[in-house]
Tab-separated table of C-alpha atoms in Angstrom:
chain	number	residue	atom	x	y	z
A	163	ASN	CA	0.040	-0.034	-0.044
A	164	LEU	CA	2.804	2.432	0.689
A	165	PRO	CA	4.175	2.663	-2.850
A	166	VAL	CA	0.633	3.206	-4.144
A	167	THR	CA	-0.064	5.875	-1.585
A	168	LEU	CA	3.169	7.562	-2.341
A	169	CYS	CA	2.567	7.414	-6.133
A	170	GLU	CA	-0.786	9.226	-5.641
A	171	TYR	CA	0.587	11.935	-3.497
A	172	PRO	CA	-0.514	15.150	-5.168
A	173	LEU	CA	2.167	17.536	-6.316
A	174	PRO	CA	0.373	20.857	-7.042
A	175	ASP	CA	3.401	23.187	-6.488
A	176	SER	CA	7.137	23.237	-5.580
A	177	SER	CA	6.318	23.064	-1.647
A	178	ALA	CA	4.533	19.833	-2.250
A	179	VAL	CA	7.372	18.326	-4.241
A	180	GLU	CA	9.903	19.247	-1.398
A	181	THR	CA	7.636	17.666	1.308
A	182	TYR	CA	7.273	14.539	-0.941
A	183	LEU	CA	10.953	13.984	-1.381
A	184	GLN	CA	11.543	14.531	2.422
A	185	LEU	CA	8.963	11.993	3.121
A	186	LEU	CA	10.743	9.482	0.958
A	187	GLU	CA	14.024	10.029	2.989
A	188	GLN	CA	12.123	9.063	5.989
A	189	ILE	CA	11.091	5.592	4.941
A	190	PRO	CA	14.219	4.068	6.235
A	191	ASN	CA	13.537	5.307	9.734
A	192	TYR	CA	9.877	4.052	9.261
A	193	PHE	CA	10.950	0.493	8.408
A	194	GLN	CA	13.375	0.453	11.396
A	195	GLU	CA	10.289	1.147	13.592
A	196	ILE	CA	8.290	-1.584	11.824
A	197	ILE	CA	11.127	-4.018	12.592
A	198	ALA	CA	11.506	-2.748	16.172
A	199	TYR	CA	7.707	-3.303	16.686
A	200	ASP	CA	7.904	-6.786	15.306
A	201	LYS	CA	10.824	-7.670	17.408
A	202	GLN	CA	8.802	-6.540	20.534
A	203	ARG	CA	5.914	-8.713	19.284
A	204	SER	CA	8.075	-11.646	18.976
A	205	ALA	CA	9.557	-11.104	22.378
A	206	GLN	CA	6.018	-11.600	23.675
A	207	GLY	CA	5.390	-14.746	21.880
A	208	LEU	CA	3.426	-13.212	19.198
A	209	THR	CA	5.385	-14.061	16.204
A	210	ALA	CA	3.863	-14.190	12.782
A	211	PRO	CA	3.385	-17.804	11.458
A	212	ALA	CA	6.156	-19.134	8.977
A	213	PHE	CA	3.755	-19.120	6.224
A	214	LEU	CA	2.810	-15.413	6.385
A	215	THR	CA	6.528	-14.465	6.694
A	216	ALA	CA	7.293	-16.495	3.666
A	217	ALA	CA	4.464	-14.855	1.727
A	218	SER	CA	5.719	-11.329	2.748
A	219	LYS	CA	9.182	-12.331	1.713
A	220	GLU	CA	8.020	-13.364	-1.705
A	221	GLN	CA	6.069	-10.096	-2.206
A	222	LEU	CA	9.039	-8.161	-1.279
A	223	ALA	CA	11.356	-10.071	-3.552
A	224	THR	CA	8.950	-9.280	-6.378
A	225	PHE	CA	8.917	-5.627	-5.594
A	226	LEU	CA	12.590	-5.201	-5.059
A	227	SER	CA	13.242	-6.763	-8.517
A	228	SER	CA	11.254	-3.944	-10.072
A	229	LEU	CA	12.554	-1.246	-7.700
A	230	ARG	CA	16.031	-1.944	-9.093
A	231	GLN	CA	15.019	-1.038	-12.544
A	232	ASP	CA	15.474	2.415	-14.089
A	233	LYS	CA	11.731	2.655	-14.623
A	234	ASN	CA	9.651	1.739	-11.442
A	235	CYS	CA	6.490	2.963	-10.070
A	236	PHE	CA	8.257	5.683	-8.167
A	237	THR	CA	10.049	7.159	-11.181
A	238	GLU	CA	7.293	6.963	-13.660
A	239	THR	CA	4.767	8.433	-11.511
A	240	PHE	CA	6.826	11.099	-10.147
A	241	HIS	CA	7.889	12.284	-13.787
A	242	GLU	CA	4.009	12.398	-14.843
A	243	ARG	CA	3.198	14.525	-11.825
A	244	LEU	CA	6.195	16.818	-12.440
A	245	MET	CA	5.265	17.350	-16.106
A	246	GLN	CA	1.940	18.751	-14.904
A	247	LEU	CA	3.784	21.738	-12.956
A	248	ASP	CA	3.906	24.240	-15.830
A	249	HIS	CA	5.306	26.978	-13.475
A	250	ILE	CA	8.646	25.410	-12.844
A	251	SER	CA	11.682	25.635	-15.154
A	252	ALA	CA	13.245	22.739	-16.924
A	253	SER	CA	16.436	23.028	-14.963
A	254	THR	CA	14.183	22.840	-11.717
A	255	ARG	CA	12.374	19.743	-13.094
A	256	SER	CA	15.621	18.114	-13.758
A	257	ARG	CA	17.002	18.773	-10.333
A	258	TYR	CA	13.679	17.234	-8.701
A	259	GLU	CA	14.071	14.306	-11.012
A	260	ALA	CA	17.592	13.771	-9.687
A	261	ARG	CA	16.591	14.172	-6.058
A	262	ASN	CA	13.997	11.607	-6.628
A	263	GLN	CA	16.359	8.979	-8.174
A	264	SER	CA	18.762	9.682	-5.243
A	265	ALA	CA	15.850	8.925	-2.635
A	266	ILE	CA	14.962	5.873	-4.441
A	267	LYS	CA	18.539	4.631	-4.486
A	268	ASN	CA	19.616	5.798	-1.089
A	269	SER	CA	16.446	5.555	0.994
A	270	ILE	CA	13.623	3.508	-0.413
A	271	LEU	CA	15.631	0.562	-1.996
A	272	PRO	CA	17.992	0.098	1.161
A	273	ALA	CA	14.815	0.322	3.370
A	274	TYR	CA	13.069	-2.483	1.496
A	275	GLU	CA	16.294	-4.554	1.445
A	276	THR	CA	16.700	-4.165	5.140
A	277	LEU	CA	13.211	-5.399	5.607
A	278	TYR	CA	13.888	-8.372	3.415
A	279	CYS	CA	16.958	-9.206	5.256
A	280	TYR	CA	15.055	-8.981	8.548
A	281	LEU	CA	12.491	-11.540	7.286
A	282	THR	CA	15.312	-13.832	6.257
A	283	GLN	CA	16.972	-13.220	9.467
A	284	ASP	CA	20.104	-12.407	7.434
A	285	THR	CA	21.734	-9.125	8.424
A	286	GLY	CA	24.649	-9.577	5.808
A	287	ASN	CA	24.609	-8.217	2.294
A	288	LEU	CA	21.599	-8.983	0.029
A	289	SER	CA	22.543	-10.215	-3.316
A	290	SER	CA	20.415	-9.623	-6.380
A	291	THR	CA	19.764	-13.263	-6.623
A	292	ASP	CA	18.479	-13.372	-3.158
A	293	SER	CA	15.501	-11.203	-4.109
A	294	SER	CA	15.096	-11.672	-7.824
A	295	GLY	CA	11.600	-12.910	-7.338
A	296	SER	CA	12.718	-16.530	-8.411
A	297	ASP	CA	11.624	-18.106	-4.913
A	298	THR	CA	8.655	-20.167	-6.094
A	299	SER	CA	8.354	-22.103	-3.000
A	300	GLN	CA	4.764	-22.904	-1.986
A	301	THR	CA	4.268	-20.884	1.153
A	302	ASN	CA	0.982	-22.809	1.918
A	303	ASN	CA	3.144	-25.895	2.400
A	304	LEU	CA	4.287	-24.235	5.639
A	305	ILE	CA	0.828	-24.385	7.381
A	306	GLU	CA	0.639	-27.441	9.638
A	307	SER	CA	-2.885	-28.767	8.837
A	308	SER	CA	-3.687	-29.991	12.278
A	309	THR	CA	-2.294	-26.747	14.150
A	310	PRO	CA	-4.706	-23.753	14.782
A	311	TYR	CA	-3.227	-20.388	13.830
A	312	GLY	CA	-6.000	-18.003	14.542
A	313	LEU	CA	-6.416	-15.216	17.217
A	314	SER	CA	-8.146	-17.604	19.586
A	315	THR	CA	-4.898	-19.521	20.158
A	316	PHE	CA	-3.536	-16.275	21.927
A	317	PRO	CA	-4.195	-15.420	25.510
A	318	SER	CA	-7.437	-13.457	25.550
A	319	GLY	CA	-7.504	-13.994	21.851
A	320	LYS	CA	-11.184	-14.692	21.474
A	321	GLU	CA	-12.159	-11.596	23.527
A	322	TYR	CA	-9.831	-9.493	21.235
A	323	TYR	CA	-11.133	-10.860	18.281
A	324	SER	CA	-14.706	-10.200	19.447
A	325	LEU	CA	-13.907	-6.460	19.957
A	326	LEU	CA	-12.024	-6.449	16.502
A	327	VAL	CA	-15.219	-7.872	14.843
A	328	GLN	CA	-17.191	-4.969	16.359
A	329	GLN	CA	-14.832	-2.490	15.213
A	330	SER	CA	-14.696	-4.132	11.554
A	331	THR	CA	-18.434	-4.646	11.090
A	332	GLY	CA	-20.157	-1.756	13.095
A	333	SER	CA	-22.466	-4.592	14.475
A	334	ASN	CA	-22.936	-4.983	18.021
A	335	ARG	CA	-24.413	-8.602	17.726
A	336	PRO	CA	-22.480	-11.297	19.597
A	337	VAL	CA	-20.210	-13.503	17.510
A	338	SER	CA	-22.634	-16.341	17.896
A	339	GLU	CA	-25.430	-14.524	16.191
A	340	LEU	CA	-23.147	-13.342	13.438
A	341	ILE	CA	-22.273	-17.076	12.773
A	342	SER	CA	-26.057	-17.893	12.616
A	343	MET	CA	-26.530	-14.958	10.126
A	344	ILE	CA	-23.826	-16.115	7.961
A	345	ASP	CA	-24.970	-19.839	8.118
A	346	THR	CA	-28.493	-18.736	7.033
A	347	ALA	CA	-27.327	-16.580	4.161
A	348	LEU	CA	-25.182	-19.365	2.826
A	349	GLN	CA	-27.835	-21.861	2.881
A	350	ASN	CA	-30.384	-19.496	1.389
A	351	ALA	CA	-28.031	-18.734	-1.466
A	352	LEU	CA	-27.134	-22.474	-1.881
A	353	GLY	CA	-30.845	-23.225	-2.020
A	354	THR	CA	-31.466	-20.486	-4.653
A	355	VAL	CA	-28.844	-22.170	-7.059
A	356	LEU	CA	-30.313	-25.602	-6.483
A	357	ASN	CA	-33.858	-24.498	-7.086
A	358	ILE	CA	-32.760	-22.674	-10.392
A	359	ALA	CA	-30.738	-25.632	-11.397
A	360	LEU	CA	-33.962	-27.786	-11.119
A	361	THR	CA	-36.391	-25.322	-12.682
A	362	ASP	CA	-34.367	-23.395	-15.071
A	363	GLN	CA	-31.749	-25.567	-16.579
A	364	THR	CA	-30.980	-23.187	-19.530
A	365	ALA	CA	-30.073	-20.454	-17.193
A	366	TYR	CA	-28.165	-22.810	-14.977
A	367	LEU	CA	-25.986	-24.288	-17.746
A	368	TYR	CA	-25.247	-20.852	-18.962
A	369	TYR	CA	-24.231	-19.727	-15.526
A	370	CYS	CA	-21.831	-22.818	-15.113
A	371	ASP	CA	-20.261	-22.310	-18.602
A	372	ASP	CA	-20.090	-18.793	-19.195
A	373	PRO	CA	-18.553	-15.799	-17.290
A	374	LEU	CA	-20.837	-12.792	-16.528
A	375	GLU	CA	-20.868	-10.499	-19.668
A	376	THR	CA	-21.073	-6.995	-20.318
A	377	TYR	CA	-20.985	-4.936	-23.651
A	378	TYR	CA	-18.822	-2.105	-22.201
A	379	GLU	CA	-15.181	-2.188	-23.498
A	380	SER	CA	-13.374	-0.078	-21.065
A	381	PRO	CA	-13.532	0.858	-17.212
A	382	GLU	CA	-14.309	4.473	-18.050
A	383	ALA	CA	-17.389	3.320	-20.315
A	384	ILE	CA	-18.601	1.123	-17.541
A	385	LEU	CA	-18.385	3.940	-14.987
A	386	GLU	CA	-20.184	6.198	-17.278
A	387	ALA	CA	-22.898	3.831	-17.872
A	388	LEU	CA	-23.226	3.015	-14.181
A	389	SER	CA	-23.507	6.620	-13.249
A	390	LEU	CA	-26.502	6.908	-15.539
A	391	MET	CA	-28.145	3.637	-14.811
A	392	ILE	CA	-28.337	4.138	-11.048
A	393	ARG	CA	-30.418	7.497	-11.167
A	394	LYS	CA	-33.638	5.731	-10.708
A	395	ASP	CA	-32.758	4.023	-7.666
A	396	TYR	CA	-30.126	6.270	-5.981
A	397	PRO	CA	-29.940	9.929	-5.234
A	398	VAL	CA	-28.274	12.131	-8.138
A	399	LEU	CA	-25.030	13.770	-6.964
A	400	SER	CA	-25.095	17.415	-6.915
A	401	ASP	CA	-21.862	17.720	-8.949
A	402	SER	CA	-20.542	15.056	-11.421
A	403	PRO	CA	-17.199	13.873	-9.855
A	404	HIS	CA	-14.055	13.682	-11.823
A	405	TYR	CA	-12.400	10.188	-11.766
A	406	THR	CA	-9.315	8.635	-13.260
A	407	VAL	CA	-8.917	4.760	-13.730
A	408	LYS	CA	-5.558	3.509	-13.352
A	409	GLN	CA	-3.809	0.044	-13.674
A	410	VAL	CA	-2.042	-1.457	-10.657
A	411	PRO	CA	1.846	-1.512	-11.307
A	412	ASP	CA	2.967	-5.023	-12.371
A	413	SER	CA	5.322	-5.173	-9.514
A	414	LEU	CA	2.509	-4.741	-6.987
A	415	ALA	CA	-0.126	-6.566	-8.887
A	416	ALA	CA	0.382	-9.902	-6.933
A	417	SER	CA	0.028	-8.426	-3.577
A	418	LEU	CA	-2.956	-5.896	-4.048
A	419	SER	CA	-6.664	-6.316	-4.362
A	420	PRO	CA	-8.561	-6.951	-7.713
A	421	ALA	CA	-9.382	-3.094	-7.452
A	422	PHE	CA	-9.510	-0.282	-4.929
A	423	TYR	CA	-10.689	3.155	-4.669
A	424	MET	CA	-8.410	5.803	-3.203
A	425	ILE	CA	-9.995	7.966	-0.561
A	426	PRO	CA	-9.620	11.600	-1.976
A	427	ALA	CA	-8.453	14.729	-0.107
A	428	ILE	CA	-11.273	16.072	2.006
A	429	ASP	CA	-10.771	19.495	0.354
A	430	ASP	CA	-10.716	18.090	-3.131
A	431	TYR	CA	-13.279	15.217	-3.006
A	432	ASN	CA	-14.529	15.544	-6.649
A	433	ASN	CA	-11.071	14.344	-7.961
A	434	ASN	CA	-10.979	10.596	-7.546
A	435	THR	CA	-8.883	7.535	-8.564
A	436	ILE	CA	-9.816	3.943	-8.943
A	437	TYR	CA	-7.049	1.289	-9.444
A	438	VAL	CA	-7.793	-1.978	-11.356
A	439	ASN	CA	-5.668	-4.866	-10.949
A	440	PRO	CA	-5.234	-6.663	-14.417
A	441	LEU	CA	-4.455	-9.979	-12.613
A	442	TYR	CA	-8.067	-10.377	-11.392
A	443	THR	CA	-10.213	-8.388	-13.702
A	444	ASN	CA	-10.284	-7.635	-17.371
A	445	GLU	CA	-12.358	-5.877	-20.021
A	446	GLU	CA	-13.710	-9.145	-21.413
A	447	ASN	CA	-16.074	-10.065	-18.733
A	448	GLY	CA	-18.524	-8.807	-16.370
A	449	ASN	CA	-16.301	-9.110	-13.354
A	450	LEU	CA	-15.044	-5.708	-14.182
A	451	PHE	CA	-18.754	-4.390	-14.349
A	452	THR	CA	-19.573	-5.533	-10.805
A	453	THR	CA	-16.103	-4.506	-9.580
A	454	LEU	CA	-16.482	-1.052	-10.674
A	455	ALA	CA	-19.844	-0.873	-9.337
A	456	HIS	CA	-18.372	-1.757	-5.952
A	457	GLU	CA	-15.455	0.781	-6.207
A	458	GLY	CA	-17.255	3.441	-8.327
A	459	PHE	CA	-20.798	3.931	-9.056
A	460	PRO	CA	-22.920	3.609	-6.791
A	461	GLY	CA	-20.218	2.056	-4.507
A	462	HIS	CA	-17.094	3.793	-2.745
A	463	LEU	CA	-16.628	6.633	-5.213
A	464	TYR	CA	-20.412	7.709	-5.252
A	465	GLN	CA	-20.829	7.189	-1.449
A	466	THR	CA	-17.673	9.206	-0.629
A	467	VAL	CA	-18.626	12.063	-2.808
A	468	TYR	CA	-22.145	12.040	-1.635
A	469	PHE	CA	-21.144	12.167	2.067
A	470	ASN	CA	-18.511	14.876	1.560
A	471	ALA	CA	-21.097	17.014	-0.215
A	472	THR	CA	-23.296	17.029	2.889
A	473	ASN	CA	-20.423	19.183	4.509
A	474	PRO	CA	-20.099	16.773	7.500
A	475	SER	CA	-18.378	17.621	10.797
A	476	PRO	CA	-14.579	17.450	10.172
A	477	ILE	CA	-14.338	14.892	13.033
A	478	ARG	CA	-16.473	12.375	10.872
A	479	GLN	CA	-13.480	12.341	8.387
A	480	ILE	CA	-11.315	10.600	11.142
A	481	LEU	CA	-14.103	8.078	12.369
A	482	ASP	CA	-13.723	4.749	10.705
A	483	TYR	CA	-16.599	2.521	9.993
A	484	PRO	CA	-15.602	-0.374	7.717
A	485	GLY	CA	-18.957	-2.206	8.157
A	486	TYR	CA	-20.823	0.758	6.710
A	487	VAL	CA	-18.436	1.662	4.008
A	488	GLU	CA	-17.564	-1.868	2.785
A	489	GLY	CA	-21.202	-3.089	3.528
A	490	TRP	CA	-22.547	-0.423	1.273
A	491	ALA	CA	-20.102	-1.208	-1.530
A	492	THR	CA	-20.947	-4.992	-1.323
A	493	TYR	CA	-24.697	-4.268	-1.048
A	494	VAL	CA	-24.620	-2.104	-4.262
A	495	GLU	CA	-22.610	-4.724	-5.934
A	496	MET	CA	-25.104	-7.379	-5.134
A	497	ASN	CA	-27.902	-5.121	-6.421
A	498	ILE	CA	-26.238	-4.069	-9.636
A	499	PHE	CA	-26.898	-7.485	-11.462
A	500	PRO	CA	-30.272	-6.358	-12.801
A	501	TYR	CA	-28.535	-3.490	-14.658
A	502	LEU	CA	-26.871	-5.921	-16.942
A	503	ASP	CA	-28.373	-7.083	-20.278
A	504	TYR	CA	-28.488	-10.864	-19.966
A	505	PRO	CA	-28.676	-12.913	-23.290
A	506	LEU	CA	-31.359	-15.232	-21.757
A	507	GLU	CA	-33.387	-16.057	-18.747
A	508	GLY	CA	-32.400	-12.772	-17.113
A	509	ASP	CA	-34.172	-13.087	-13.825
A	510	SER	CA	-32.600	-16.547	-13.172
A	511	LEU	CA	-29.168	-15.489	-14.231
A	512	CYS	CA	-29.491	-12.396	-12.038
A	513	LYS	CA	-30.306	-14.503	-8.913
A	514	LEU	CA	-27.472	-17.147	-9.831
A	515	TYR	CA	-24.811	-14.525	-10.091
A	516	GLN	CA	-25.810	-12.816	-6.893
A	517	SER	CA	-26.018	-16.105	-5.084
A	518	ASP	CA	-22.667	-16.868	-6.449
A	519	THR	CA	-21.149	-13.687	-4.779
A	520	ILE	CA	-23.134	-14.345	-1.533
A	521	ILE	CA	-21.739	-17.907	-1.337
A	522	ASN	CA	-18.058	-16.712	-1.830
A	523	LEU	CA	-18.435	-14.145	0.762
A	524	ALA	CA	-20.414	-16.408	3.247
A	525	LEU	CA	-17.781	-19.162	2.956
A	526	CYS	CA	-14.793	-16.917	3.642
A	527	SER	CA	-16.542	-15.061	6.478
A	528	ARG	CA	-17.674	-18.306	8.119
A	529	ILE	CA	-14.122	-19.537	7.925
A	530	ASP	CA	-12.791	-16.223	9.450
A	531	LEU	CA	-15.023	-16.709	12.429
A	532	GLY	CA	-14.170	-20.481	12.713
A	533	VAL	CA	-10.437	-19.817	12.521
A	534	ASN	CA	-10.109	-16.748	14.754
A	535	TYR	CA	-12.829	-17.513	17.204
A	536	GLU	CA	-13.373	-21.225	17.305
A	537	GLY	CA	-9.873	-22.382	16.683
A	538	TRP	CA	-10.365	-24.065	13.265
A	539	THR	CA	-7.165	-25.715	11.735
A	540	LEU	CA	-6.592	-26.169	8.189
A	541	ASP	CA	-7.964	-29.605	8.367
A	542	ASP	CA	-11.209	-28.152	9.892
A	543	THR	CA	-11.400	-25.467	7.012
A	544	ARG	CA	-11.105	-28.437	4.401
A	545	HIS	CA	-13.950	-30.346	6.113
A	546	PHE	CA	-16.014	-27.187	6.083
A	547	PHE	CA	-15.558	-26.842	2.296
A	548	GLU	CA	-16.525	-30.481	1.667
A	549	GLU	CA	-19.428	-30.273	4.174
A	550	GLN	CA	-20.928	-27.473	2.224
A	551	GLY	CA	-20.419	-29.463	-1.105
A	552	PHE	CA	-17.376	-27.676	-2.498
A	553	GLN	CA	-13.942	-28.948	-3.240
A	554	ASP	CA	-11.218	-27.863	-0.877
A	555	TYR	CA	-8.421	-26.573	-3.159
A	556	TYR	CA	-8.898	-22.936	-2.066
A	557	ALA	CA	-8.796	-24.026	1.651
A	558	GLU	CA	-5.171	-23.170	2.199
A	559	ASN	CA	-5.443	-19.615	0.542
A	560	VAL	CA	-8.454	-18.656	2.674
A	561	TYR	CA	-7.057	-19.979	5.839
A	562	SER	CA	-3.823	-18.111	5.354
A	563	TYR	CA	-5.672	-14.914	4.487
A	564	VAL	CA	-7.901	-14.870	7.488
A	565	VAL	CA	-4.960	-15.516	9.827
A	566	GLU	CA	-3.205	-12.544	8.194
A	567	ALA	CA	-6.222	-10.213	8.203
A	568	PRO	CA	-8.725	-11.391	10.707
A	569	SER	CA	-12.244	-9.947	10.467
A	570	ASN	CA	-11.657	-8.208	7.177
A	571	TYR	CA	-13.944	-10.364	5.357
A	572	LEU	CA	-16.641	-9.534	7.909
A	573	SER	CA	-16.455	-5.923	7.221
A	574	TYR	CA	-17.870	-6.726	3.755
A	575	PHE	CA	-20.448	-9.411	4.479
A	576	ILE	CA	-21.670	-8.584	7.757
A	577	GLY	CA	-21.970	-4.936	6.547
A	578	TYR	CA	-23.884	-6.049	3.666
A	579	LEU	CA	-26.213	-8.352	5.716
A	580	GLU	CA	-26.926	-5.571	8.258
A	581	ILE	CA	-27.909	-3.192	5.441
A	582	GLU	CA	-30.273	-5.932	4.011
A	583	ASP	CA	-31.807	-6.357	7.373
A	584	LEU	CA	-32.209	-2.702	7.836
A	585	LYS	CA	-33.645	-2.330	4.332
A	586	THR	CA	-36.375	-5.040	5.315
A	587	ALA	CA	-37.219	-3.287	8.473
A	588	TYR	CA	-37.537	0.156	6.797
A	589	ARG	CA	-39.751	-1.345	4.033
A	590	ASN	CA	-42.083	-2.825	6.758
A	591	LEU	CA	-42.143	0.719	8.528
A	592	LYS	CA	-42.834	2.640	5.410
A	593	MET	CA	-45.090	-0.076	3.610
A	594	GLU	CA	-46.579	1.470	0.538
A	595	LYS	CA	-44.500	4.730	0.955
A	596	TYR	CA	-41.385	2.754	0.585
A	597	SER	CA	-38.963	3.015	-2.410
A	598	ASP	CA	-35.401	2.013	-2.831
A	599	GLN	CA	-34.236	5.676	-3.480
A	600	ASN	CA	-35.808	6.938	-0.321
A	601	PHE	CA	-33.917	4.027	1.624
A	602	HIS	CA	-30.619	4.732	-0.030
A	603	LYS	CA	-30.946	8.517	0.564
A	604	GLN	CA	-31.740	7.968	4.240
A	605	LEU	CA	-28.542	5.657	4.460
A	606	LEU	CA	-26.394	7.975	2.546
A	607	ASP	CA	-27.377	11.288	4.233
A	608	LEU	CA	-26.593	9.666	7.555
A	609	GLY	CA	-23.266	8.671	6.462
A	610	PRO	CA	-20.845	6.108	8.025
A	611	ALA	CA	-21.654	5.024	11.546
A	612	ASP	CA	-22.244	1.872	13.681
A	613	PHE	CA	-25.459	-0.044	12.796
A	614	GLU	CA	-27.069	0.360	16.046
A	615	THR	CA	-26.950	4.201	15.543
A	616	ILE	CA	-28.069	3.978	11.896
A	617	ARG	CA	-31.177	1.769	13.001
A	618	LYS	CA	-32.157	4.356	15.761
A	619	HIS	CA	-32.030	7.310	13.192
A	620	ILE	CA	-33.620	5.622	10.160
A	621	LEU	CA	-36.309	3.588	12.024
A	622	SER	CA	-37.224	6.311	14.451
A	623	ASP	CA	-40.279	7.545	12.310
């Protein structure tokens, strides 16, 4: 994340360039603090599992390989931003370019090399072959299948995880109730797929054999179409925001999400950036359509711009509610399928693709709770996959992820389930006066908060 954040650092004037270059020079000290923190964790018996350390090492090796090239994410993006500064002279621009190259060579590269050396417990010189990215070891093989690695294995781990879940989801429900919610959602989605398989075989076979399709050829075209499509069901923004779609640098693709939205400056929220990772999405299938609905319209970009346009209290820019933010983006992604033109059996296909997304999130969320609250091992996770009727070849990847980022899946799925539950309650309250647009407006006007607070405000009429 650090390289992407720095590559997006705005350079509107010479003062900002000076600040940026000084920040680059502080990275070695920052990484030394990371190492010191990790040593303190290890001294308390909180060492990261070997398979996570190995994965981090491989990611660092790939990044170091690209960082040693003359053209890398730091040089290219810095040059592009400098070229937009019309008021500086060519000699000043050249001087800045040289300082940037020096910072990469003398600050950024050594900092990442030091971190790599620490992970390999090698304080000696780091040769280029050590971090060339050629290490193809299967890090998942380091997971002992009968050993639990989740937070519940630590002293007070279950209690800590319960609090972490509250923070991540914005839900005050006990973990046992969240497990029940996820199990119910999973079984309902599986039931929907089975029912359509039995009653609409044409749609089911298409769903099995073909990816979700869209006729839009570029991310920009998809976002433009979405911004127009949603007007019937979502409030219209007061101003049309500007946005840029960029590709994740190759050196970072393996360790970043399929796509992500960069939170804009609070005093310039109409200028937005979305990154698309070509490893996971492409322009030839509908995954990009739903991904950009999540990240763009009516997802993160739309919700962020809408909220900022309400002129919220500045402190609300600091408060963090992942359950609301990721829950909203997941909710709109689930509800974007009807906007696509299906070649046949549209209603059945819409339900199948929705159910497919729900099943994926429900499986991962349930495993997150199983591993970090109930002490599941990799063997338990494999058994869970098989119990639900799935092959277990994704078990290692999901298990590794929920150990590395406990409760992260829950911010998406529990947030989504809470919004759907709130929507049902709001519909029952308003009855014939209900409309999706009114519900969305209520939720957007209130802005990010925990769901207990949201329910009190929206259902108070």
